[in-house]
Amino acid sequence: MTIEIILEAKVKEAVQATYGVELISVEFQPTRKDFEGDVTVVVFPMLRQVKGNPVEIGEQIGAYLEKEVAAVAGYNVVKGFLNIVISDRYYLDFFNSVKDKTDFGLVPTSNEAVIVEYSSPNTNKPLHLGHIRNNLLGYSVAEILKASGKKVYKTQIINDRGIHICKSMLAWQRFGNGETPVSTGLKGDKLVGNYYVAFDKAYKAEIGQLVEKGVDKKVAEKEAPILLEAQKMLQKWEAGDEEVVSLWKQMNGWVYDGFEITYKNLGVDFDTYYYESDTYLLGKDVVAEGLEKGVFYGKEDGSVWIDLTDEGLDEKIVLRSDGTAVYMTQDIGTAIQRVKDYPDVNGMVYTVGNEQDYHFKVLFLILKKLGFSWAEKLYHLSYGMVDLPSGKMKSREGTVVDADDLIEDMTQTAEAISKELGKLEGYSEPERAALYKMIGLGALKYYILKVDPKKRILFDPEESVDFQGNTGPFIQYTYARIQSILRKAQETKVESNLPAQISGLHPKEKELLKQVQLFPETIQLAAENYSPALIANYTYDLVKEFNSFYQQVSILGESDEQKKVFRVQLSKKVGDTIKTAFSLLGIEVPERM
């Protein structure tokens, strides 16, 4: 329990006892560095309910707290701000209660389950930079929700059907000469992606030829022979044509093998997979039921719609006039199917780019109107795009920023900068290679996750691998520094497993303990807001506070044995907290660096 929670109840009690008023809430903020105190109660918002001079109100509350709360060692009032001094004993008691807890900040898993969907790629091309942000966000949010006490199922829906898949298949048939991932040495998703690009090239050439013959460009785009053939292939696939389905299975199999390598390299995983080829017919029966209940309505041409104009949206089609489903129908059916598959689920998180904001507003509203109670707990984890300094990405033209290439580039960037700084003297080559990858991936993940998901990112690889400032490598380096202190403490026989018997705290120790104490609350806040950025920036603040402590307070050079023991223990707790926090972001930390 943080000091703010303890104080909130007592501040309300003080106002009730002194003024006979029941406060709705109490506003706290950290005390400014230029005033004495640890926590500040902001008096001004109380003036809506309590009539009087803010300084006098602050004095009355301060006197009450000093008398009634053992943790309050003193107070002062500056205008409408009540600065409260918290006793060293309070922070020492807190520290002794958590110092040996390996699960500090984590809440035991409850029965409340949630599905987190992320990645959800197409099987016609490799994963790219946009997928990296998607995967990192989805995986991290799943880990944060787990840490906050939720039971989590990680899933994805793979877009494995449709005209775009047939384009790759047809191009491979035409230009592939039977080549495979094994014969070419290419990852399967890369090989299939090459044929998607090859299709586009051939398609554009055919359009050019038709235009030269005098065909209107828009007509040529619809009537290029290679496109008509791809459409025919899609019809055959939907009819279950054996040859087409066999090729589809083979090429998708190559892609899945390639995806798995990327996921492993990126350090993300899934509990279940859904495939559009299995789900694209789901939802049609739900539309029929909704039509009977009056949730949907039919038009003269036989199409089925929902009218959401009363909710500030528009009319949305859920079934075409020929009876075929649209994406919305499929998403309705898939959501319902997931709850059937996992009956303990009471909510879902969809990690999808912000260009789909409207789609998810409509989807969630339809599911509520259909009467599903869990529809109240659906969340669209919407995120902005990621750009590189070189500009936007276009997959059809083959200029996509490939995920595997970016991971490799990050490792090489980490290697170049580490060598330049002379960071890794005395390491064997395999140790260096593992560390370069850990630093490179840590840099990439941290740079992306420290930004609020809704904001667009301009990703600068070199800036992300800086060993100074708000970066992954800076935090990893601090963790490694702490491990070095702990190894030296062990070598010099510091009894760091014994309780430290100290009576008072150095101001830097107190500041560090305050930051450590915020960790459980930060996990809960990050879970409520579906925001890994809160964990990332908390960790940076903790590391900054530790480095300030490290520079100003002697640890192993301290002559007082009890203080030395305490400072080693405090360093260990900070290291453990960094490791736990970074694990929630999917980032590893090195034992030495």
Short mmCIF file of C-alpha atoms in Angstrom, two decimals, residues 210-585:
data_model
loop_
_atom_site.label_atom_id
_atom_site.label_comp_id
_atom_site.label_asym_id
_atom_site.label_seq_id
_atom_site.Cartn_x
_atom_site.Cartn_y
_atom_site.Cartn_z
CA LEU A 210 -3.27 -2.44 -72.81
CA VAL A 211 -3.02 1.35 -72.48
CA GLU A 212 -0.64 1.42 -75.49
CA LYS A 213 -3.36 -0.38 -77.48
CA GLY A 214 -5.77 2.44 -76.59
CA VAL A 215 -7.57 0.84 -73.63
CA ASP A 216 -8.62 3.29 -70.89
CA LYS A 217 -6.26 2.98 -67.86
CA LYS A 218 -9.10 2.24 -65.38
CA VAL A 219 -10.49 -0.44 -67.68
CA ALA A 220 -6.98 -1.88 -68.19
CA GLU A 221 -6.50 -2.12 -64.39
CA LYS A 222 -9.62 -4.28 -64.18
CA GLU A 223 -9.01 -6.36 -67.30
CA ALA A 224 -5.29 -7.14 -67.19
CA PRO A 225 -5.14 -10.90 -68.00
CA ILE A 226 -2.95 -11.79 -64.99
CA LEU A 227 -5.49 -10.18 -62.60
CA LEU A 228 -8.41 -12.00 -64.23
CA GLU A 229 -6.48 -15.25 -63.85
CA ALA A 230 -5.82 -14.54 -60.13
CA GLN A 231 -9.56 -13.89 -59.64
CA LYS A 232 -10.33 -17.19 -61.38
CA MET A 233 -7.85 -18.93 -59.04
CA LEU A 234 -9.66 -17.43 -56.02
CA GLN A 235 -12.98 -18.79 -57.32
CA LYS A 236 -11.37 -22.22 -57.71
CA TRP A 237 -10.00 -22.02 -54.14
CA GLU A 238 -13.47 -21.14 -52.80
CA ALA A 239 -14.91 -24.07 -54.77
CA GLY A 240 -12.33 -26.40 -53.17
CA ASP A 241 -10.35 -27.16 -56.36
CA GLU A 242 -7.79 -29.81 -55.27
CA GLU A 243 -4.81 -28.47 -57.23
CA VAL A 244 -5.32 -24.85 -56.10
CA VAL A 245 -5.95 -25.83 -52.46
CA SER A 246 -2.82 -28.03 -52.48
CA LEU A 247 -0.65 -25.16 -53.78
CA TRP A 248 -2.28 -22.78 -51.24
CA LYS A 249 -1.43 -25.16 -48.37
CA GLN A 250 2.14 -25.60 -49.60
CA MET A 251 2.90 -21.89 -49.97
CA ASN A 252 1.16 -20.91 -46.73
CA GLY A 253 3.18 -23.62 -44.99
CA TRP A 254 6.38 -21.97 -46.22
CA VAL A 255 5.19 -18.63 -44.88
CA TYR A 256 4.27 -20.01 -41.43
CA ASP A 257 7.73 -21.54 -41.08
CA GLY A 258 9.23 -18.15 -41.94
CA PHE A 259 6.96 -16.29 -39.50
CA GLU A 260 7.94 -18.63 -36.66
CA ILE A 261 11.63 -17.78 -37.15
CA THR A 262 10.81 -14.04 -37.00
CA TYR A 263 8.65 -14.45 -33.88
CA LYS A 264 11.42 -16.42 -32.19
CA ASN A 265 14.01 -13.77 -33.09
CA LEU A 266 11.70 -11.03 -31.86
CA GLY A 267 10.94 -12.93 -28.63
CA VAL A 268 7.14 -13.06 -28.92
CA ASP A 269 4.80 -16.05 -28.68
CA PHE A 270 1.16 -17.10 -29.03
CA ASP A 271 -1.12 -19.55 -27.25
CA THR A 272 -3.55 -20.02 -30.15
CA TYR A 273 -3.90 -19.24 -33.84
CA TYR A 274 -7.04 -18.48 -35.84
CA TYR A 275 -7.11 -18.61 -39.65
CA GLU A 276 -9.41 -16.61 -41.90
CA SER A 277 -9.89 -19.68 -44.08
CA ASP A 278 -11.64 -21.24 -41.06
CA THR A 279 -13.45 -18.12 -39.82
CA TYR A 280 -14.60 -16.31 -42.99
CA LEU A 281 -18.00 -18.02 -42.94
CA LEU A 282 -18.53 -17.39 -39.21
CA GLY A 283 -21.02 -14.68 -38.31
CA LYS A 284 -23.53 -15.33 -41.08
CA ASP A 285 -25.81 -17.26 -38.70
CA VAL A 286 -25.44 -14.43 -36.14
CA VAL A 287 -26.60 -11.95 -38.81
CA ALA A 288 -29.68 -14.13 -39.44
CA GLU A 289 -30.47 -14.13 -35.68
CA GLY A 290 -29.86 -10.37 -35.45
CA LEU A 291 -32.22 -9.84 -38.40
CA GLU A 292 -34.98 -11.68 -36.51
CA LYS A 293 -34.34 -9.63 -33.34
CA GLY A 294 -34.41 -6.36 -35.28
CA VAL A 295 -30.74 -5.52 -34.61
CA PHE A 296 -30.14 -5.63 -38.39
CA TYR A 297 -32.42 -4.79 -41.31
CA GLY A 298 -32.61 -6.03 -44.90
CA LYS A 299 -32.64 -3.92 -48.06
CA GLU A 300 -34.57 -4.69 -51.25
CA ASP A 301 -31.49 -6.14 -52.97
CA GLY A 302 -31.17 -8.76 -50.18
CA SER A 303 -28.19 -7.14 -48.41
CA VAL A 304 -28.27 -6.83 -44.60
CA TRP A 305 -27.31 -3.65 -42.69
CA ILE A 306 -27.20 -2.08 -39.26
CA ASP A 307 -28.18 1.55 -38.63
CA LEU A 308 -25.84 3.21 -36.13
CA THR A 309 -26.70 6.84 -36.95
CA ASP A 310 -28.23 7.33 -33.48
CA GLU A 311 -24.76 6.58 -32.01
CA GLY A 312 -23.09 9.16 -34.26
CA LEU A 313 -21.85 6.52 -36.75
CA ASP A 314 -23.38 5.51 -40.09
CA GLU A 315 -25.16 2.57 -41.68
CA LYS A 316 -22.95 -0.48 -42.06
CA ILE A 317 -23.36 -3.50 -44.33
CA VAL A 318 -22.98 -6.91 -42.62
CA LEU A 319 -24.00 -9.21 -45.49
CA ARG A 320 -23.81 -8.58 -49.25
CA SER A 321 -26.84 -9.05 -51.52
CA ASP A 322 -25.33 -12.32 -52.86
CA GLY A 323 -25.18 -13.65 -49.28
CA THR A 324 -21.39 -13.37 -48.91
CA ALA A 325 -19.81 -12.05 -45.74
CA VAL A 326 -17.85 -8.82 -45.33
CA TYR A 327 -14.94 -8.37 -42.88
CA MET A 328 -17.34 -7.09 -40.21
CA THR A 329 -19.42 -10.30 -40.39
CA GLN A 330 -16.30 -12.40 -39.99
CA ASP A 331 -15.05 -10.34 -37.03
CA ILE A 332 -18.43 -10.66 -35.28
CA GLY A 333 -18.34 -14.45 -35.76
CA THR A 334 -14.69 -14.78 -34.70
CA ALA A 335 -15.24 -12.83 -31.46
CA ILE A 336 -18.19 -15.06 -30.55
CA GLN A 337 -16.23 -18.21 -31.48
CA ARG A 338 -13.34 -17.19 -29.23
CA VAL A 339 -15.62 -16.89 -26.22
CA LYS A 340 -17.02 -20.34 -27.05
CA ASP A 341 -13.44 -21.68 -27.23
CA TYR A 342 -12.47 -19.97 -23.95
CA PRO A 343 -15.59 -19.71 -21.76
CA ASP A 344 -13.65 -17.95 -18.97
CA VAL A 345 -12.88 -14.97 -21.24
CA ASN A 346 -14.48 -11.71 -20.21
CA GLY A 347 -12.78 -9.27 -22.55
CA MET A 348 -10.57 -8.92 -25.61
CA VAL A 349 -7.80 -6.58 -26.72
CA TYR A 350 -7.32 -6.07 -30.46
CA THR A 351 -3.86 -4.73 -31.40
CA VAL A 352 -4.53 -3.09 -34.76
CA GLY A 353 -3.30 0.15 -36.39
CA ASN A 354 -5.27 3.38 -36.02
CA GLU A 355 -6.55 3.26 -39.60
CA GLN A 356 -9.05 0.69 -38.26
CA ASP A 357 -10.40 2.88 -35.42
CA TYR A 358 -13.83 3.22 -37.05
CA HIS A 359 -14.10 -0.50 -37.82
CA PHE A 360 -13.64 -1.43 -34.16
CA LYS A 361 -16.09 1.20 -32.90
CA VAL A 362 -18.70 -0.40 -35.16
CA LEU A 363 -17.72 -3.98 -34.27
CA PHE A 364 -17.90 -3.38 -30.50
CA LEU A 365 -21.24 -1.57 -30.81
CA ILE A 366 -22.75 -4.39 -32.90
CA LEU A 367 -21.64 -7.02 -30.35
CA LYS A 368 -23.20 -4.93 -27.52
CA LYS A 369 -26.45 -4.60 -29.47
CA LEU A 370 -26.46 -8.37 -29.99
CA GLY A 371 -26.55 -8.66 -26.19
CA PHE A 372 -23.12 -10.13 -25.33
CA SER A 373 -22.13 -9.03 -21.80
CA TRP A 374 -18.40 -9.42 -22.55
CA ALA A 375 -18.75 -6.85 -25.35
CA GLU A 376 -18.51 -4.14 -22.65
CA LYS A 377 -14.88 -5.23 -22.13
CA LEU A 378 -13.53 -5.05 -25.67
CA TYR A 379 -10.60 -2.74 -26.32
CA HIS A 380 -8.95 -1.60 -29.54
CA LEU A 381 -5.23 -1.13 -28.81
CA SER A 382 -4.89 1.44 -31.57
CA TYR A 383 -1.41 2.58 -32.55
CA GLY A 384 0.26 4.99 -34.95
CA MET A 385 2.52 4.02 -37.81
CA VAL A 386 6.31 3.67 -37.61
CA ASP A 387 8.48 5.50 -40.13
CA LEU A 388 12.21 5.34 -40.73
CA PRO A 389 14.09 8.55 -41.59
CA SER A 390 14.16 7.26 -45.21
CA GLY A 391 10.36 7.45 -45.47
CA LYS A 392 7.22 5.33 -45.61
CA MET A 393 7.01 1.69 -46.64
CA LYS A 394 5.23 0.18 -49.65
CA SER A 395 4.96 -3.61 -49.72
CA ARG A 396 3.74 -4.06 -53.31
CA GLU A 397 6.83 -2.35 -54.67
CA GLY A 398 9.23 -4.41 -52.61
CA THR A 399 10.51 -1.43 -50.60
CA VAL A 400 9.07 -2.69 -47.32
CA VAL A 401 11.27 -2.42 -44.22
CA ASP A 402 11.62 -6.12 -43.54
CA ALA A 403 11.36 -7.22 -39.87
CA ASP A 404 14.23 -9.75 -40.08
CA ASP A 405 16.49 -7.23 -41.80
CA LEU A 406 15.72 -4.62 -39.16
CA ILE A 407 16.50 -7.07 -36.31
CA GLU A 408 19.80 -7.91 -38.04
CA ASP A 409 20.57 -4.21 -38.61
CA MET A 410 19.91 -3.46 -34.93
CA THR A 411 22.38 -6.19 -33.90
CA GLN A 412 25.01 -4.75 -36.26
CA THR A 413 24.37 -1.19 -35.00
CA ALA A 414 24.78 -2.39 -31.40
CA GLU A 415 28.04 -4.10 -32.39
CA ALA A 416 29.45 -1.01 -34.11
CA ILE A 417 28.58 1.33 -31.22
CA SER A 418 29.81 -1.13 -28.55
CA LYS A 419 33.15 -1.51 -30.35
CA GLU A 420 33.47 2.26 -30.73
CA LEU A 421 32.89 2.73 -26.99
CA GLY A 422 35.16 -0.21 -26.07
CA LYS A 423 32.39 -1.67 -23.91
CA LEU A 424 33.08 -5.38 -24.32
CA GLU A 425 36.72 -6.01 -23.51
CA GLY A 426 37.54 -9.57 -22.43
CA TYR A 427 34.44 -11.22 -23.98
CA SER A 428 34.57 -14.36 -26.12
CA GLU A 429 33.11 -14.10 -29.63
CA PRO A 430 29.92 -16.12 -28.80
CA GLU A 431 29.39 -13.93 -25.68
CA ARG A 432 29.78 -10.79 -27.78
CA ALA A 433 27.38 -12.03 -30.46
CA ALA A 434 24.71 -12.84 -27.85
CA LEU A 435 25.19 -9.48 -26.17
CA TYR A 436 25.05 -7.50 -29.45
CA LYS A 437 21.71 -9.15 -30.20
CA MET A 438 20.42 -8.48 -26.66
CA ILE A 439 21.46 -4.81 -26.84
CA GLY A 440 20.16 -4.33 -30.41
CA LEU A 441 16.78 -5.92 -29.67
CA GLY A 442 16.54 -4.12 -26.34
CA ALA A 443 17.20 -0.82 -28.12
CA LEU A 444 14.55 -1.51 -30.76
CA LYS A 445 11.89 -2.66 -28.30
CA TYR A 446 12.46 0.10 -25.78
CA TYR A 447 12.49 2.86 -28.43
CA ILE A 448 9.12 1.68 -29.74
CA LEU A 449 7.48 0.85 -26.40
CA LYS A 450 8.47 4.01 -24.51
CA VAL A 451 6.19 6.02 -26.83
CA ASP A 452 2.45 6.22 -26.15
CA PRO A 453 0.86 3.67 -28.55
CA LYS A 454 -1.37 6.28 -30.19
CA LYS A 455 1.56 8.41 -31.33
CA ARG A 456 3.31 7.95 -34.65
CA ILE A 457 7.01 7.06 -34.35
CA LEU A 458 10.00 8.11 -36.42
CA PHE A 459 12.37 5.26 -35.62
CA ASP A 460 16.07 6.16 -35.65
CA PRO A 461 18.18 2.98 -35.18
CA GLU A 462 21.39 4.80 -34.16
CA GLU A 463 19.63 7.03 -31.65
CA SER A 464 17.97 3.98 -30.09
CA VAL A 465 21.35 2.32 -29.36
CA ASP A 466 22.75 5.33 -27.50
CA PHE A 467 24.23 4.27 -24.14
CA GLN A 468 23.09 7.58 -22.61
CA GLY A 469 19.59 8.97 -22.13
CA ASN A 470 16.16 7.37 -22.29
CA THR A 471 17.21 4.22 -24.19
CA GLY A 472 17.18 0.45 -23.71
CA PRO A 473 20.99 0.11 -23.68
CA PHE A 474 21.32 2.82 -20.97
CA ILE A 475 18.95 0.83 -18.73
CA GLN A 476 20.63 -2.50 -19.61
CA TYR A 477 24.01 -0.95 -18.77
CA THR A 478 22.74 0.23 -15.36
CA TYR A 479 21.41 -3.26 -14.64
CA ALA A 480 24.81 -4.76 -15.53
CA ARG A 481 26.50 -2.19 -13.27
CA ILE A 482 24.29 -3.30 -10.36
CA GLN A 483 25.19 -6.97 -11.02
CA SER A 484 28.87 -5.97 -10.90
CA ILE A 485 28.32 -4.34 -7.47
CA LEU A 486 26.59 -7.50 -6.23
CA ARG A 487 29.44 -9.74 -7.47
CA LYS A 488 32.01 -7.54 -5.72
CA ALA A 489 29.88 -7.56 -2.55
CA GLN A 490 29.89 -11.35 -2.64
CA GLU A 491 33.65 -11.46 -3.19
CA THR A 492 34.24 -9.15 -0.21
CA LYS A 493 31.85 -11.21 1.97
CA VAL A 494 29.22 -8.49 2.53
CA GLU A 495 26.44 -10.25 4.48
CA SER A 496 23.72 -8.87 2.22
CA ASN A 497 21.16 -11.54 3.18
CA LEU A 498 20.88 -10.22 6.77
CA PRO A 499 18.37 -7.51 7.75
CA ALA A 500 20.05 -4.09 7.76
CA GLN A 501 19.81 -2.39 11.14
CA ILE A 502 19.98 1.27 10.19
CA SER A 503 18.07 4.07 11.87
CA GLY A 504 17.99 6.77 9.18
CA LEU A 505 18.19 7.21 5.44
CA HIS A 506 20.41 9.30 3.19
CA PRO A 507 18.15 11.58 1.04
CA LYS A 508 19.25 9.64 -2.07
CA GLU A 509 18.29 6.32 -0.46
CA LYS A 510 14.88 7.73 0.40
CA GLU A 511 14.29 8.99 -3.15
CA LEU A 512 15.27 5.60 -4.54
CA LEU A 513 12.93 3.77 -2.15
CA LYS A 514 10.07 6.09 -3.15
CA GLN A 515 10.65 5.15 -6.79
CA VAL A 516 10.81 1.41 -6.03
CA GLN A 517 7.55 1.66 -4.08
CA LEU A 518 5.74 2.97 -7.17
CA PHE A 519 6.32 -0.24 -9.15
CA PRO A 520 3.16 -2.23 -8.22
CA GLU A 521 0.96 0.82 -8.80
CA THR A 522 2.66 1.46 -12.17
CA ILE A 523 1.89 -2.11 -13.33
CA GLN A 524 -1.79 -1.64 -12.48
CA LEU A 525 -1.88 1.75 -14.24
CA ALA A 526 -0.17 0.30 -17.33
CA ALA A 527 -2.72 -2.55 -17.37
CA GLU A 528 -5.68 -0.17 -17.02
CA ASN A 529 -4.34 2.02 -19.84
CA TYR A 530 -2.96 -0.82 -22.01
CA SER A 531 0.27 1.19 -22.12
CA PRO A 532 3.77 -0.34 -22.03
CA ALA A 533 5.05 3.28 -22.20
CA LEU A 534 4.16 3.68 -18.50
CA ILE A 535 6.41 0.71 -17.59
CA ALA A 536 9.22 1.89 -19.90
CA ASN A 537 9.30 5.42 -18.52
CA TYR A 538 8.93 4.23 -14.91
CA THR A 539 12.05 2.06 -15.45
CA TYR A 540 13.97 4.99 -16.89
CA ASP A 541 13.03 7.13 -13.85
CA LEU A 542 14.14 4.31 -11.52
CA VAL A 543 17.47 4.00 -13.35
CA LYS A 544 18.05 7.77 -13.27
CA GLU A 545 17.38 7.73 -9.52
CA PHE A 546 19.75 4.80 -9.02
CA ASN A 547 22.55 6.48 -10.99
CA SER A 548 22.13 9.65 -8.94
CA PHE A 549 22.33 7.51 -5.75
CA TYR A 550 25.38 5.63 -7.13
CA GLN A 551 27.24 8.86 -7.88
CA GLN A 552 26.54 10.53 -4.53
CA VAL A 553 26.52 7.68 -2.01
CA SER A 554 29.35 5.23 -1.37
CA ILE A 555 28.16 1.61 -1.54
CA LEU A 556 31.03 -0.86 -1.14
CA GLY A 557 33.37 1.88 0.13
CA GLU A 558 31.05 2.67 3.09
CA SER A 559 32.83 2.10 6.44
CA ASP A 560 29.62 1.52 8.44
CA GLU A 561 28.90 -2.19 7.86
CA GLN A 562 25.12 -1.86 8.41
CA LYS A 563 24.83 0.97 5.88
CA LYS A 564 26.93 -1.01 3.41
CA VAL A 565 24.66 -4.06 3.80
CA PHE A 566 21.56 -1.91 3.29
CA ARG A 567 22.95 -0.21 0.19
CA VAL A 568 23.89 -3.54 -1.38
CA GLN A 569 20.39 -4.86 -0.63
CA LEU A 570 18.80 -1.71 -2.05
CA SER A 571 20.92 -2.01 -5.21
CA LYS A 572 19.81 -5.62 -5.59
CA LYS A 573 16.13 -4.66 -5.23
CA VAL A 574 16.52 -1.97 -7.88
CA GLY A 575 18.21 -4.50 -10.21
CA ASP A 576 15.44 -7.05 -9.65
CA THR A 577 12.79 -4.40 -10.33
CA ILE A 578 14.52 -3.35 -13.57
CA LYS A 579 14.65 -7.00 -14.67
CA THR A 580 10.95 -7.57 -13.90
CA ALA A 581 9.90 -4.31 -15.58
CA PHE A 582 11.94 -5.07 -18.69
CA SER A 583 10.54 -8.60 -18.87
CA LEU A 584 7.09 -6.98 -19.16
CA LEU A 585 8.42 -5.18 -22.24
#
